[in-house]
């Protein structure tokens, strides 16, 4: 404001006073450790005046607040925006003072917590003029509060939830499970003889071990589940949705795997073991008490590293644990064998290959069928070493047979999802082919639909590589899973094996024949090689041949037999003819 030449009049004396007052107020306002503002009573509370302190606080100069009516709305933290504008609107309407805390985003991205206290200023008639107030920076207080909150909820050594936070999570998990089919399970872990580590190597080594274990546990829990350290050497894993108790057993096995993998601390490899107790269902308090009790049972009985609180479940878990131990030993003890079943071409009629089928010669229970132990091997990951053995054994046998018969014969090997997902699956297959000296085109990998669906993109890549090597791929048990025939076009499958549920009753009239006819028609239209499974009678053979299946497999052509018997059958080459 320019006041012109300095002439002392009553007016100019008044103006001088006003300037003096304004100077004093401005100095006062700018000394305050807060931002003073005056806003219009419009929707975005556009700014009329802001004190200089705003610039160091948020990084925008005073002028910008005045010139850009939307700046305030834009700097509001998105999560707070609606609440803050509603509070402003309420104050505009009711003229009641506003007192609110929220976050603003500074120009450089910092989050600033402010307390905003505002009042409506009225004119002499009592009409509202503007909103006037101050913003107090409370960031340091809030950050300290947050730090304290985290300290109160997390264990500083492992970064896991602590006991208090865990109780909250447990209560919450139990409360939302009430309506659901699924249940909550609690897995209580106590390290065995952990005190010895502390005594022998000192507390810093003990702490390091706990930190490493905490980290490992965190890595393997499923999304939605949580892990906490209750204190000392006690950890808990909360499974928020289990459909059946066996799921909790699988988790316990995985946890044990992680815990027992040696830990390298200060140049030493330390081996830790643990006892695990599991409780399923029940209230939060019960779950914790029961899982704890089950853990003591596991520690005391020494037969298994984990135990269920429930007796019946515990017996099942014990059996499972024993079976798992036996399965783990079975390769080393040479208890696995392969049975071979012929796969025939229908026209011209000849044996073109063999499918290798796994058998377990259990020392007590005799021969165990694959469906009775493969699920356990899959869940525990043991299928990877077992599957590698199968691949190698089958390739060796096929190479031997090829030499003996003087002609090519294909060998089919069943592969599980866990094998396919293994990062070195391609090497496993390559290794078997090389060691056995078997040409790749004589090996077919059989995958079920669920294996393919579960395996993901990476596995599809692995299959692509193998296919480029010449290995063939068969879709096994077609029709029992989720894959549609159209989905097959996308996958590099050479052969589709139609599940025996589609061929079982085709020779006794009914709708089954029409269904099979439809599947075969579509498969042929997609240019796939079709093999009918489960052919037990000549009549079935005649039907699948007439429908246009290329190959077949089943008891009618030969049951799965030991290598010796399969070799004998092939050298004699006696095959039943179609009827
Ligand atoms: P699959 O691959 O579909 O194998 C065919 C199954 O059908 C075999 O059962 C075979 O004995 C049976 N079968 C063959 N012809 C007939 C028939 O005419 N009638 C009837 N009723 N059954 C017939 P097996 O040997 O019990 O194997 C069952 C499943 O276990 C296999 O089904 C395969 O999915 C899996 N499996 C077998 N060996 C392995 C293996 O080494 N690795 C993996 N991952 N899975 C395997
Ligand atoms: Mg198969
Ligand atoms: Mg099959």
Coordinates of C-alpha atoms and ligand atoms in Angstrom, one line a residue:
X1 CA 0.0 0.0 0.0
X2 CA 1.5 3.4 -1.1
X3 CA 0.5 6.3 1.2
X4 CA 1.9 9.1 -0.9
X5 CA 3.8 12.1 0.6
X6 CA 4.0 12.2 4.3
X7 CA 1.6 14.9 5.5
X8 CA 0.3 14.8 9.0
X9 CA -3.5 14.8 9.0
X10 CA -6.2 13.2 11.2
X11 CA -6.8 10.6 8.5
X12 CA -3.2 9.8 8.0
X13 CA -2.6 9.6 11.7
X14 CA -5.4 7.1 11.9
X15 CA -3.9 5.2 8.9
X16 CA -0.5 5.3 10.6
X17 CA -2.1 3.8 13.8
X18 CA -3.7 1.1 11.7
X19 CA -0.4 0.3 10.0
X20 CA 1.3 0.2 13.4
X21 CA -1.4 -2.2 14.7
X22 CA -1.1 -4.4 11.7
X23 CA 2.7 -4.5 12.0
X24 CA 2.4 -5.5 15.6
X25 CA -0.2 -8.2 14.9
X26 CA 1.8 -9.5 11.9
X27 CA 5.0 -9.7 14.0
X28 CA 3.0 -11.4 16.7
X29 CA 1.3 -13.8 14.3
X30 CA 4.6 -14.7 12.6
X31 CA 6.3 -15.4 15.9
X32 CA 3.7 -18.1 16.8
X33 CA 4.8 -21.7 16.5
X34 CA 1.8 -22.4 14.3
X35 CA 0.1 -21.3 11.1
X36 CA -2.7 -18.8 11.3
X37 CA -5.3 -18.7 8.5
X38 CA -8.4 -17.0 7.3
X39 CA -10.5 -18.9 4.8
X40 CA -13.6 -18.1 2.8
X41 CA -16.8 -20.0 3.6
X42 CA -16.9 -21.8 0.3
X43 CA -16.8 -25.5 -0.4
X44 CA -13.0 -25.8 -0.7
X45 CA -12.4 -23.4 2.1
X46 CA -10.3 -21.3 -0.3
X47 CA -7.7 -19.2 1.4
X48 CA -7.8 -15.5 2.2
X49 CA -4.8 -15.2 4.5
X50 CA -2.2 -17.6 5.6
X51 CA 0.8 -16.8 7.9
X52 CA 4.4 -17.3 6.7
X53 CA 4.9 -20.4 8.8
X54 CA 3.0 -22.4 6.2
X55 CA 6.0 -22.4 3.9
X56 CA 8.5 -24.4 6.1
X57 CA 5.6 -26.6 7.1
X58 CA 4.3 -27.7 3.7
X59 CA 6.7 -26.2 1.2
X60 CA 4.2 -24.0 -0.7
X61 CA 4.7 -20.2 -0.4
X62 CA 1.9 -18.1 1.1
X63 CA 1.0 -16.6 -2.3
X64 CA 0.2 -20.0 -3.7
X65 CA -2.4 -20.7 -1.0
X66 CA -4.1 -17.5 -1.9
X67 CA -4.0 -17.9 -5.7
X68 CA -4.9 -21.6 -5.9
X69 CA -8.3 -22.2 -4.4
X70 CA -8.0 -26.0 -4.6
X71 CA -4.6 -26.3 -3.0
X72 CA -5.9 -27.1 0.4
X73 CA -8.2 -29.9 -0.8
X74 CA -5.3 -31.3 -2.8
X75 CA -2.8 -31.4 0.1
X76 CA -5.3 -33.2 2.3
X77 CA -4.3 -36.8 2.8
X78 CA -6.7 -38.9 0.6
X79 CA -7.8 -40.9 3.6
X80 CA -8.7 -37.8 5.6
X81 CA -10.1 -35.7 2.8
X82 CA -13.8 -36.5 3.2
X83 CA -13.7 -36.2 6.9
X84 CA -12.0 -32.8 6.9
X85 CA -14.3 -31.3 4.3
X86 CA -17.3 -32.6 6.1
X87 CA -16.1 -30.9 9.3
X88 CA -15.5 -27.6 7.5
X89 CA -19.0 -27.8 6.0
X90 CA -20.5 -28.5 9.4
X91 CA -18.8 -25.5 10.9
X92 CA -19.8 -23.3 7.9
X93 CA -23.4 -24.4 8.5
X94 CA -23.7 -24.4 12.3
X95 CA -21.1 -21.8 13.2
X96 CA -19.8 -24.1 15.9
X97 CA -16.0 -24.0 16.5
X98 CA -14.1 -26.7 14.6
X99 CA -11.4 -28.8 16.3
X100 CA -10.0 -31.6 14.1
X101 CA -6.8 -33.5 13.5
X102 CA -5.7 -34.7 10.1
X103 CA -2.8 -35.3 7.7
X104 CA -1.5 -33.0 5.0
X105 CA 0.9 -33.9 2.3
X106 CA 3.8 -31.6 2.0
X107 CA 5.2 -30.6 -1.4
X108 CA 8.1 -33.1 -1.0
X109 CA 5.7 -35.9 -0.1
X110 CA 6.2 -35.7 3.7
X111 CA 3.1 -36.5 5.8
X112 CA 2.4 -33.7 8.2
X113 CA 0.0 -34.2 11.1
X114 CA -1.8 -31.0 12.1
X115 CA -4.4 -30.0 14.7
X116 CA -6.8 -27.5 13.1
X117 CA -8.8 -25.2 15.4
X118 CA -11.1 -22.8 13.7
X119 CA -14.0 -20.4 14.5
X120 CA -16.4 -18.5 12.3
X121 CA -16.0 -14.7 12.5
X122 CA -19.3 -12.8 12.4
X123 CA -19.9 -9.2 11.3
X124 CA -21.8 -6.7 13.5
X125 CA -25.1 -8.0 12.2
X126 CA -24.2 -11.5 13.2
X127 CA -23.6 -12.7 9.7
X128 CA -20.7 -15.1 9.0
X129 CA -17.7 -13.5 7.4
X130 CA -15.0 -16.1 7.3
X131 CA -13.4 -19.0 9.0
X132 CA -10.3 -18.1 11.1
X133 CA -8.1 -20.5 12.9
X134 CA -4.7 -22.1 13.3
X135 CA -2.9 -25.2 12.3
X136 CA -0.5 -26.7 14.9
X137 CA 2.1 -29.2 13.7
X138 CA 1.7 -32.4 15.8
X139 CA 3.8 -34.7 13.6
X140 CA 6.5 -35.4 16.1
X141 CA 3.9 -36.3 18.8
X142 CA 2.0 -38.6 16.4
X143 CA 5.2 -40.3 15.2
X144 CA 6.3 -40.9 18.7
X145 CA 2.9 -42.3 19.5
X146 CA 3.0 -44.6 16.5
X147 CA 6.5 -45.8 17.5
X148 CA 5.2 -46.5 21.0
X149 CA 2.2 -48.3 19.5
X150 CA 4.5 -50.5 17.4
X151 CA 6.7 -51.2 20.4
X152 CA 3.6 -52.2 22.3
X153 CA 2.5 -54.6 19.5
X154 CA 5.7 -56.1 18.1
X155 CA 8.6 -58.1 19.5
X156 CA 11.7 -56.0 18.9
X157 CA 14.0 -59.1 18.4
X158 CA 12.1 -60.8 15.6
X159 CA 9.7 -58.1 14.4
X160 CA 6.8 -60.6 14.9
X161 CA 3.6 -59.7 16.7
X162 CA 4.0 -60.0 20.4
X163 CA 1.7 -61.7 22.9
X164 CA -0.6 -58.7 23.3
X165 CA -1.1 -58.2 19.6
X166 CA -1.4 -61.9 19.0
X167 CA -4.3 -62.1 21.5
X168 CA -6.1 -59.3 19.6
X169 CA -5.5 -61.2 16.3
X170 CA -6.7 -64.4 17.8
X171 CA -9.9 -62.9 19.2
X172 CA -10.6 -61.3 15.8
X173 CA -10.0 -64.5 13.9
X174 CA -12.2 -66.5 16.2
X175 CA -15.0 -64.0 16.0
X176 CA -15.2 -63.9 12.2
X177 CA -15.1 -67.7 12.0
X178 CA -18.3 -68.1 13.9
X179 CA -20.5 -68.2 10.8
X180 CA -18.1 -70.0 8.6
X181 CA -17.6 -73.7 7.6
X182 CA -13.9 -73.2 8.2
X183 CA -12.3 -73.1 11.5
X184 CA -9.4 -71.4 13.3
X185 CA -6.4 -73.5 14.3
X186 CA -3.6 -72.6 16.6
X187 CA -0.1 -74.0 16.2
X188 CA 2.0 -73.6 19.3
X189 CA 5.8 -74.0 18.8
X190 CA 8.3 -74.5 21.6
X191 CA 12.0 -75.0 20.8
X192 CA 13.6 -78.0 22.4
X193 CA 16.5 -77.4 24.8
X194 CA 16.9 -73.8 23.7
X195 CA 18.3 -72.9 27.1
X196 CA 21.4 -74.9 26.2
X197 CA 22.1 -72.7 23.2
X198 CA 22.0 -69.6 25.5
X199 CA 24.2 -71.4 28.2
X200 CA 26.7 -72.8 25.7
X201 CA 27.1 -69.9 23.2
X202 CA 25.8 -66.9 25.1
X203 CA 22.6 -64.8 24.8
X204 CA 23.6 -62.9 21.7
X205 CA 23.8 -66.2 19.7
X206 CA 20.5 -67.3 21.2
X207 CA 19.0 -64.0 20.1
X208 CA 20.3 -64.4 16.6
X209 CA 18.8 -67.9 16.4
X210 CA 15.4 -66.6 17.5
X211 CA 15.7 -63.7 14.9
X212 CA 16.5 -66.1 12.1
X213 CA 13.7 -68.5 13.1
X214 CA 11.2 -65.7 13.3
X215 CA 12.2 -64.6 9.9
X216 CA 11.8 -68.1 8.4
X217 CA 8.4 -68.6 10.0
X218 CA 7.3 -65.3 8.6
X219 CA 8.3 -66.3 5.1
X220 CA 6.3 -69.5 5.0
X221 CA 3.0 -68.7 6.5
X222 CA 0.1 -68.3 4.1
X223 CA -1.6 -64.9 3.4
X224 CA -4.1 -64.2 6.0
X225 CA -2.4 -66.3 8.7
X226 CA -0.1 -64.8 11.3
X227 CA 2.8 -65.7 13.4
X228 CA 3.8 -64.3 16.7
X229 CA 6.5 -64.7 19.4
X230 CA 4.9 -65.2 22.7
X231 CA 8.2 -64.7 24.6
X232 CA 11.3 -66.8 25.2
X233 CA 11.5 -69.6 22.7
X234 CA 7.7 -69.8 22.2
X235 CA 6.1 -69.0 18.8
X236 CA 2.5 -69.4 17.7
X237 CA 1.1 -69.6 14.2
X238 CA -2.6 -68.7 13.8
X239 CA -4.3 -70.4 10.9
X240 CA -7.4 -68.3 10.2
X241 CA -9.2 -70.7 7.9
X242 CA -8.7 -74.4 8.0
X243 CA -11.2 -76.7 6.2
X244 CA -9.8 -79.8 7.9
X245 CA -7.3 -80.5 10.7
X246 CA -4.9 -82.3 8.3
X247 CA -4.1 -78.8 6.9
X248 CA -2.8 -77.8 10.3
X249 CA -0.6 -80.9 10.3
X250 CA 0.8 -80.0 6.9
X251 CA 1.6 -76.5 8.3
X252 CA 3.3 -78.1 11.4
X253 CA 5.4 -80.2 9.1
X254 CA 6.5 -77.3 7.1
X255 CA 7.3 -75.3 10.2
X256 CA 9.4 -78.1 11.5
X257 CA 11.2 -78.3 8.2
X258 CA 12.1 -74.6 8.5
X259 CA 13.1 -74.9 12.2
X260 CA 15.3 -77.9 11.8
X261 CA 17.2 -76.6 8.8
X262 CA 20.6 -75.7 10.5
X263 CA 21.2 -72.1 11.3
X264 CA 24.6 -70.5 10.7
X265 CA 25.5 -68.1 13.5
X266 CA 29.0 -66.8 14.1
X267 CA 30.6 -69.5 11.9
X268 CA 28.7 -72.3 13.6
X269 CA 25.9 -74.5 12.2
X270 CA 23.3 -74.9 15.0
X271 CA 20.6 -77.5 14.8
X272 CA 17.4 -76.7 16.5
X273 CA 14.4 -78.9 17.0
X274 CA 10.9 -78.0 18.3
X275 CA 7.8 -79.5 19.7
X276 CA 4.5 -78.4 18.3
X277 CA 1.0 -78.5 19.7
X278 CA -2.1 -77.9 17.6
X279 CA -5.7 -77.0 18.6
X280 CA -8.6 -76.6 16.2
X281 CA -11.8 -74.7 16.8
X282 CA -13.0 -73.3 20.1
X283 CA -12.7 -70.0 21.8
X284 CA -9.6 -67.9 21.8
X285 CA -8.7 -68.8 25.4
X286 CA -9.4 -72.5 24.8
X287 CA -7.3 -72.6 21.7
X288 CA -4.3 -71.2 23.4
X289 CA -4.6 -73.4 26.4
X290 CA -5.2 -76.5 24.3
X291 CA -2.4 -75.9 21.8
X292 CA -0.1 -75.3 24.8
X293 CA -1.2 -78.6 26.4
X294 CA -0.8 -80.4 23.1
X295 CA 2.7 -79.0 22.7
X296 CA 3.6 -80.6 26.1
X297 CA 2.1 -83.9 24.9
X298 CA 4.4 -83.7 21.8
X299 CA 7.4 -82.9 24.0
X300 CA 6.7 -85.7 26.4
X301 CA 5.8 -88.7 24.1
X302 CA 8.8 -88.4 21.8
X303 CA 7.0 -90.3 19.1
X304 CA 6.1 -87.3 17.0
X305 CA 7.3 -83.7 16.9
X306 CA 3.7 -82.4 16.8
X307 CA 0.5 -83.4 18.5
X308 CA -3.1 -82.4 18.4
X309 CA -5.1 -81.6 21.5
X310 CA -8.0 -83.7 20.4
X311 CA -7.3 -87.4 21.0
X312 CA -8.8 -88.6 17.7
X313 CA -7.0 -86.0 15.7
X314 CA -3.9 -86.8 17.6
X315 CA -4.0 -90.5 16.7
X316 CA -4.5 -89.6 13.0
X317 CA -1.6 -87.1 13.3
X318 CA 0.6 -89.7 14.9
X319 CA -0.1 -92.1 12.1
X320 CA 0.5 -89.5 9.5
X321 CA 3.7 -88.5 11.2
X322 CA 4.9 -92.1 11.3
X323 CA 3.9 -92.7 7.7
X324 CA 5.8 -89.6 6.7
X325 CA 8.9 -90.8 8.5
X326 CA 8.6 -94.1 6.8
X327 CA 8.1 -92.5 3.4
X328 CA 11.2 -90.3 4.0
X329 CA 13.3 -93.5 4.6
X330 CA 11.7 -95.5 1.8
X331 CA 14.0 -94.4 -1.0
X332 CA 17.1 -95.1 0.9
X333 CA 15.7 -98.5 1.9
X334 CA 14.9 -99.3 -1.7
X335 CA 11.2 -99.9 -0.9
X336 CA 9.9 -98.4 -4.1
X337 CA 9.4 -100.3 -7.2
X338 CA 7.8 -99.5 -10.6
X339 CA 5.1 -101.6 -12.2
X340 CA 4.7 -101.3 -16.0
X341 CA 1.4 -101.4 -17.9
X342 CA 1.3 -101.6 -21.7
X343 CA -0.1 -98.7 -23.8
X344 CA -1.4 -100.0 -27.2
X345 CA -1.9 -98.4 -30.5
X346 CA -5.3 -99.6 -31.9
X347 CA -4.7 -99.5 -35.6
X348 CA -2.3 -101.1 -36.4
X349 CA -2.6 -103.1 -33.2
X350 CA 0.6 -103.1 -31.2
X351 CA 2.2 -102.2 -27.9
X352 CA 3.8 -98.8 -28.4
X353 CA 4.7 -98.0 -24.8
X354 CA 4.6 -98.6 -21.1
X355 CA 3.3 -96.5 -18.3
X356 CA 5.5 -96.6 -15.1
X357 CA 3.3 -96.9 -12.0
X358 CA 4.8 -96.5 -8.5
X359 CA 4.5 -99.1 -5.8
X360 CA 5.7 -99.0 -2.2
X361 CA 6.7 -102.3 -0.7
X362 CA 6.1 -101.4 3.0
X363 CA 8.0 -103.6 5.4
X364 CA 4.9 -104.2 7.6
X365 CA 1.9 -103.5 5.4
X366 CA 3.1 -105.0 2.2
X367 CA 2.4 -103.3 -1.1
X368 CA 0.8 -99.9 -0.9
X369 CA -1.0 -98.4 -3.9
X370 CA 0.1 -94.9 -5.1
X371 CA -3.2 -93.2 -4.3
X372 CA -2.6 -94.2 -0.6
X373 CA 0.7 -92.5 -0.2
X374 CA 1.2 -90.0 -3.1
X375 CA -1.0 -87.3 -1.5
X376 CA 1.2 -87.4 1.6
X377 CA 4.3 -87.3 -0.5
X378 CA 2.9 -84.3 -2.4
X379 CA 1.9 -82.3 0.7
X380 CA 5.3 -82.9 2.3
X381 CA 7.3 -82.2 -0.8
X382 CA 8.8 -85.7 -0.6
X383 CA 7.3 -86.3 -4.1
X384 CA 10.3 -84.4 -5.5
X385 CA 13.0 -86.9 -4.5
X386 CA 10.6 -89.8 -5.1
X387 CA 9.6 -88.5 -8.5
X388 CA 13.2 -88.1 -9.5
X389 CA 13.8 -91.7 -8.6
X390 CA 10.8 -92.7 -10.6
X391 CA 12.1 -90.8 -13.7
X392 CA 15.5 -92.2 -13.5
X393 CA 14.4 -95.8 -12.9
X394 CA 11.8 -95.7 -15.7
X395 CA 14.3 -94.2 -18.1
X396 CA 16.9 -96.9 -17.3
X397 CA 14.3 -99.6 -17.8
X398 CA 13.1 -98.2 -21.1
X399 CA 16.7 -97.9 -22.4
X400 CA 17.3 -101.5 -21.3
X401 CA 14.2 -102.7 -23.0
X402 CA 15.0 -100.9 -26.2
X403 CA 18.3 -102.6 -26.4
X404 CA 16.7 -106.0 -25.7
X405 CA 13.8 -105.7 -28.1
X406 CA 15.8 -103.9 -30.8
X407 CA 13.0 -101.4 -31.4
X408 CA 11.7 -98.1 -29.9
X409 CA 9.2 -98.3 -27.1
X410 CA 7.8 -95.2 -25.3
X411 CA 7.8 -94.9 -21.5
X412 CA 5.3 -92.7 -19.7
X413 CA 6.0 -91.3 -16.2
X414 CA 3.4 -89.5 -14.0
X415 CA 4.5 -86.2 -12.7
X416 CA 3.1 -84.2 -9.7
X417 CA 2.6 -80.4 -9.4
X418 CA 5.3 -80.1 -6.8
X419 CA 7.8 -81.7 -9.2
X420 CA 6.8 -79.5 -12.0
X421 CA 7.1 -76.4 -9.8
X422 CA 10.6 -77.3 -8.8
X423 CA 13.0 -74.8 -10.3
X424 CA 15.3 -77.6 -11.5
X425 CA 12.6 -79.8 -13.0
X426 CA 14.1 -79.5 -16.5
X427 CA 17.5 -80.6 -15.1
X428 CA 15.8 -83.6 -13.3
X429 CA 14.3 -84.8 -16.6
X430 CA 17.5 -84.1 -18.6
X431 CA 19.6 -85.8 -16.0
X432 CA 17.5 -89.0 -16.2
X433 CA 17.5 -89.1 -20.0
X434 CA 21.2 -88.6 -20.1
X435 CA 22.2 -91.1 -17.4
X436 CA 20.0 -93.7 -19.0
X437 CA 21.0 -92.8 -22.5
X438 CA 17.4 -92.6 -23.6
X439 CA 16.3 -90.4 -26.6
X440 CA 14.0 -87.7 -25.3
X441 CA 11.2 -88.5 -27.8
X442 CA 10.7 -91.9 -26.1
X443 CA 9.7 -90.2 -22.8
X444 CA 6.2 -89.0 -22.1
X445 CA 5.4 -87.0 -19.0
X446 CA 1.8 -87.6 -17.8
X447 CA 0.2 -84.6 -16.0
X448 CA -3.3 -84.4 -14.7
X449 CA -5.5 -81.4 -15.3
X450 CA -5.2 -80.3 -11.7
X451 CA -1.4 -80.5 -11.9
X452 CA -1.5 -78.2 -14.9
X453 CA -3.9 -75.8 -13.4
X454 CA -2.0 -75.6 -10.2
X455 CA 1.4 -75.3 -11.7
X456 CA 1.3 -71.8 -13.0
X457 CA 3.2 -69.9 -15.7
X458 CA 6.7 -71.0 -14.7
X459 CA 5.8 -74.6 -14.9
X460 CA 4.3 -74.0 -18.4
X461 CA 7.7 -72.5 -19.4
X462 CA 9.5 -75.6 -18.1
X463 CA 7.2 -77.8 -20.1
X464 CA 7.9 -75.7 -23.2
X465 CA 11.6 -76.3 -22.8
X466 CA 11.2 -80.0 -22.3
X467 CA 8.9 -80.2 -25.3
X468 CA 11.5 -78.4 -27.4
X469 CA 13.9 -81.2 -26.4
X470 CA 11.5 -83.7 -27.8
X471 CA 9.9 -85.0 -24.6
X472 CA 6.1 -85.7 -25.1
X473 CA 3.4 -84.5 -22.8
X474 CA 0.2 -86.3 -22.0
X475 CA -2.8 -84.9 -20.2
X476 CA -3.8 -87.7 -17.8
X477 CA -7.3 -88.6 -16.4
X478 CA -8.9 -86.2 -18.8
X479 CA -12.4 -85.2 -17.9
X480 CA -12.0 -85.4 -14.1
X481 CA -10.5 -82.0 -13.6
X482 CA -11.1 -78.5 -14.7
X483 CA -9.4 -78.3 -18.1
X484 CA -11.7 -77.8 -21.0
X485 CA -10.8 -79.1 -24.4
X486 CA -10.4 -75.5 -25.5
X487 CA -7.8 -74.9 -22.8
X488 CA -5.9 -77.8 -24.2
X489 CA -5.2 -75.9 -27.4
X490 CA -3.2 -73.4 -25.5
X491 CA -1.0 -76.1 -23.8
X492 CA 1.7 -78.0 -25.6
X493 CA 0.0 -81.4 -25.0
X494 CA 0.6 -84.3 -27.4
X495 CA -1.6 -86.9 -25.9
X496 CA -4.9 -86.8 -24.0
X497 CA -5.7 -89.9 -21.9
X498 CA -9.4 -90.1 -21.4
X499 CA -10.2 -91.1 -17.8
X500 CA -11.6 -94.5 -17.2
X501 CA -14.8 -93.2 -15.7
X502 CA -15.8 -92.3 -19.3
X503 CA -15.1 -95.8 -20.7
X504 CA -16.2 -98.0 -17.8
X505 CA -19.8 -98.6 -18.9
X506 CA -19.7 -97.8 -22.7
X507 CA -20.5 -101.5 -23.5
X508 CA -23.6 -101.7 -21.4
X509 CA -25.8 -99.1 -23.1
X510 CA -26.9 -95.8 -21.6
X511 CA -25.7 -92.2 -21.9
X512 CA -22.0 -92.9 -21.3
X513 CA -21.4 -93.8 -24.9
X514 CA -22.8 -90.5 -26.2
X515 CA -20.6 -88.6 -23.7
X516 CA -17.5 -90.5 -24.8
X517 CA -18.4 -89.9 -28.4
X518 CA -18.6 -86.2 -27.8
X519 CA -15.2 -86.1 -26.1
X520 CA -13.5 -88.1 -28.8
X521 CA -15.1 -86.0 -31.5
X522 CA -13.9 -82.8 -30.0
X523 CA -10.4 -84.2 -29.2
X524 CA -10.0 -85.3 -32.8
X525 CA -11.2 -81.9 -34.1
X526 CA -8.4 -80.3 -32.0
X527 CA -5.9 -82.7 -33.6
X528 CA -5.0 -84.5 -30.3
X529 CA -3.7 -88.0 -29.9
X530 CA -6.4 -89.8 -27.9
X531 CA -5.8 -92.8 -25.5
X532 CA -8.7 -94.5 -23.8
X533 CA -7.9 -95.6 -20.2
X534 CA -9.5 -98.4 -18.3
X535 CA -10.2 -100.9 -21.1
X536 CA -11.0 -104.1 -19.4
X537 CA -13.1 -106.0 -22.0
X538 CA -12.9 -106.6 -25.8
X539 CA -16.2 -104.9 -26.3
X540 CA -14.9 -101.6 -24.9
X541 CA -11.8 -101.9 -27.1
X542 CA -14.0 -102.3 -30.2
X543 CA -16.1 -99.3 -29.2
X544 CA -13.2 -96.9 -28.5
X545 CA -11.6 -98.0 -31.8
X546 CA -14.7 -97.4 -33.8
X547 CA -15.1 -93.9 -32.2
X548 CA -11.6 -93.1 -33.4
X549 CA -9.4 -93.3 -30.4
X550 CA -5.8 -93.8 -31.4
X551 CA -4.6 -95.8 -28.4
X552 CA -5.8 -97.6 -25.3
X553 CA -4.7 -98.9 -22.0
X554 CA -6.3 -101.2 -19.5
X555 CA -6.4 -104.6 -17.9
X556 CA -7.7 -106.1 -21.2
X557 CA -4.2 -105.5 -22.7
X558 CA -2.2 -106.1 -19.5
X559 CA -2.1 -105.2 -15.9
X560 CA 0.7 -103.2 -14.3
X561 CA 3.5 -105.8 -13.8
X562 CA 7.0 -105.9 -12.4
X563 CA 9.8 -105.0 -14.7
X564 CA 10.7 -108.7 -15.1
X565 CA 7.1 -109.8 -16.0
X566 CA 6.6 -106.8 -18.3
X567 CA 9.8 -107.7 -20.2
X568 CA 8.7 -111.3 -20.5
X569 CA 5.3 -110.3 -21.9
X570 CA 6.9 -108.0 -24.4
X571 CA 9.4 -110.5 -25.6
X572 CA 6.6 -113.0 -26.1
X573 CA 4.4 -110.3 -27.6
X574 CA 1.0 -112.0 -27.0
X575 CA -1.8 -109.5 -27.1
X576 CA -5.5 -110.0 -27.1
X577 CA -7.3 -109.1 -30.2
X578 CA -10.4 -106.9 -30.4
X579 CA -13.7 -108.6 -30.3
Ligands
LIG1 P1 -3.0 -93.1 -13.7 O1 -1.7 -92.3 -14.1 O2 -4.2 -92.7 -14.4 O3 -2.6 -94.6 -13.9 C1 -3.6 -95.5 -14.2 C2 -4.2 -96.2 -13.0 O4 -5.3 -96.9 -13.5 C3 -3.2 -97.1 -12.4 O5 -3.5 -97.2 -11.0 C4 -3.6 -98.5 -13.1 O6 -3.3 -99.6 -12.3 C5 -5.1 -98.3 -13.2 N1 -5.6 -99.1 -14.3 C6 -5.1 -99.3 -15.5 N2 -5.9 -100.0 -16.3 C7 -7.0 -100.2 -15.5 C8 -8.3 -100.9 -15.8 O7 -8.5 -101.5 -16.9 N3 -9.2 -100.9 -14.8 C9 -9.0 -100.3 -13.7 N4 -9.9 -100.4 -12.8 N5 -7.8 -99.7 -13.4 C10 -6.9 -99.6 -14.3 P2 -2.4 -97.1 -9.9 O8 -1.2 -97.8 -10.3 O9 -3.0 -97.4 -8.6 O10 -2.1 -95.5 -10.0 C11 -3.0 -94.6 -9.6 C12 -2.6 -93.2 -9.9 O11 -1.4 -92.9 -9.1 C13 -2.1 -93.0 -11.3 O12 -3.2 -92.8 -12.1 C14 -1.2 -91.8 -11.1 O13 -2.0 -90.7 -11.2 C15 -0.7 -92.0 -9.8 N6 0.7 -92.4 -9.9 C16 1.2 -93.7 -10.1 N7 2.5 -93.7 -10.1 C17 2.9 -92.4 -10.0 C18 4.2 -91.7 -9.9 O14 5.3 -92.3 -10.1 N8 4.2 -90.4 -9.7 C19 3.1 -89.7 -9.5 N9 3.1 -88.4 -9.3 N10 1.8 -90.3 -9.5 C20 1.8 -91.6 -9.8
LIG2 MG1 -0.9 -91.8 -15.7
LIG3 MG1 -4.9 -91.9 -15.8

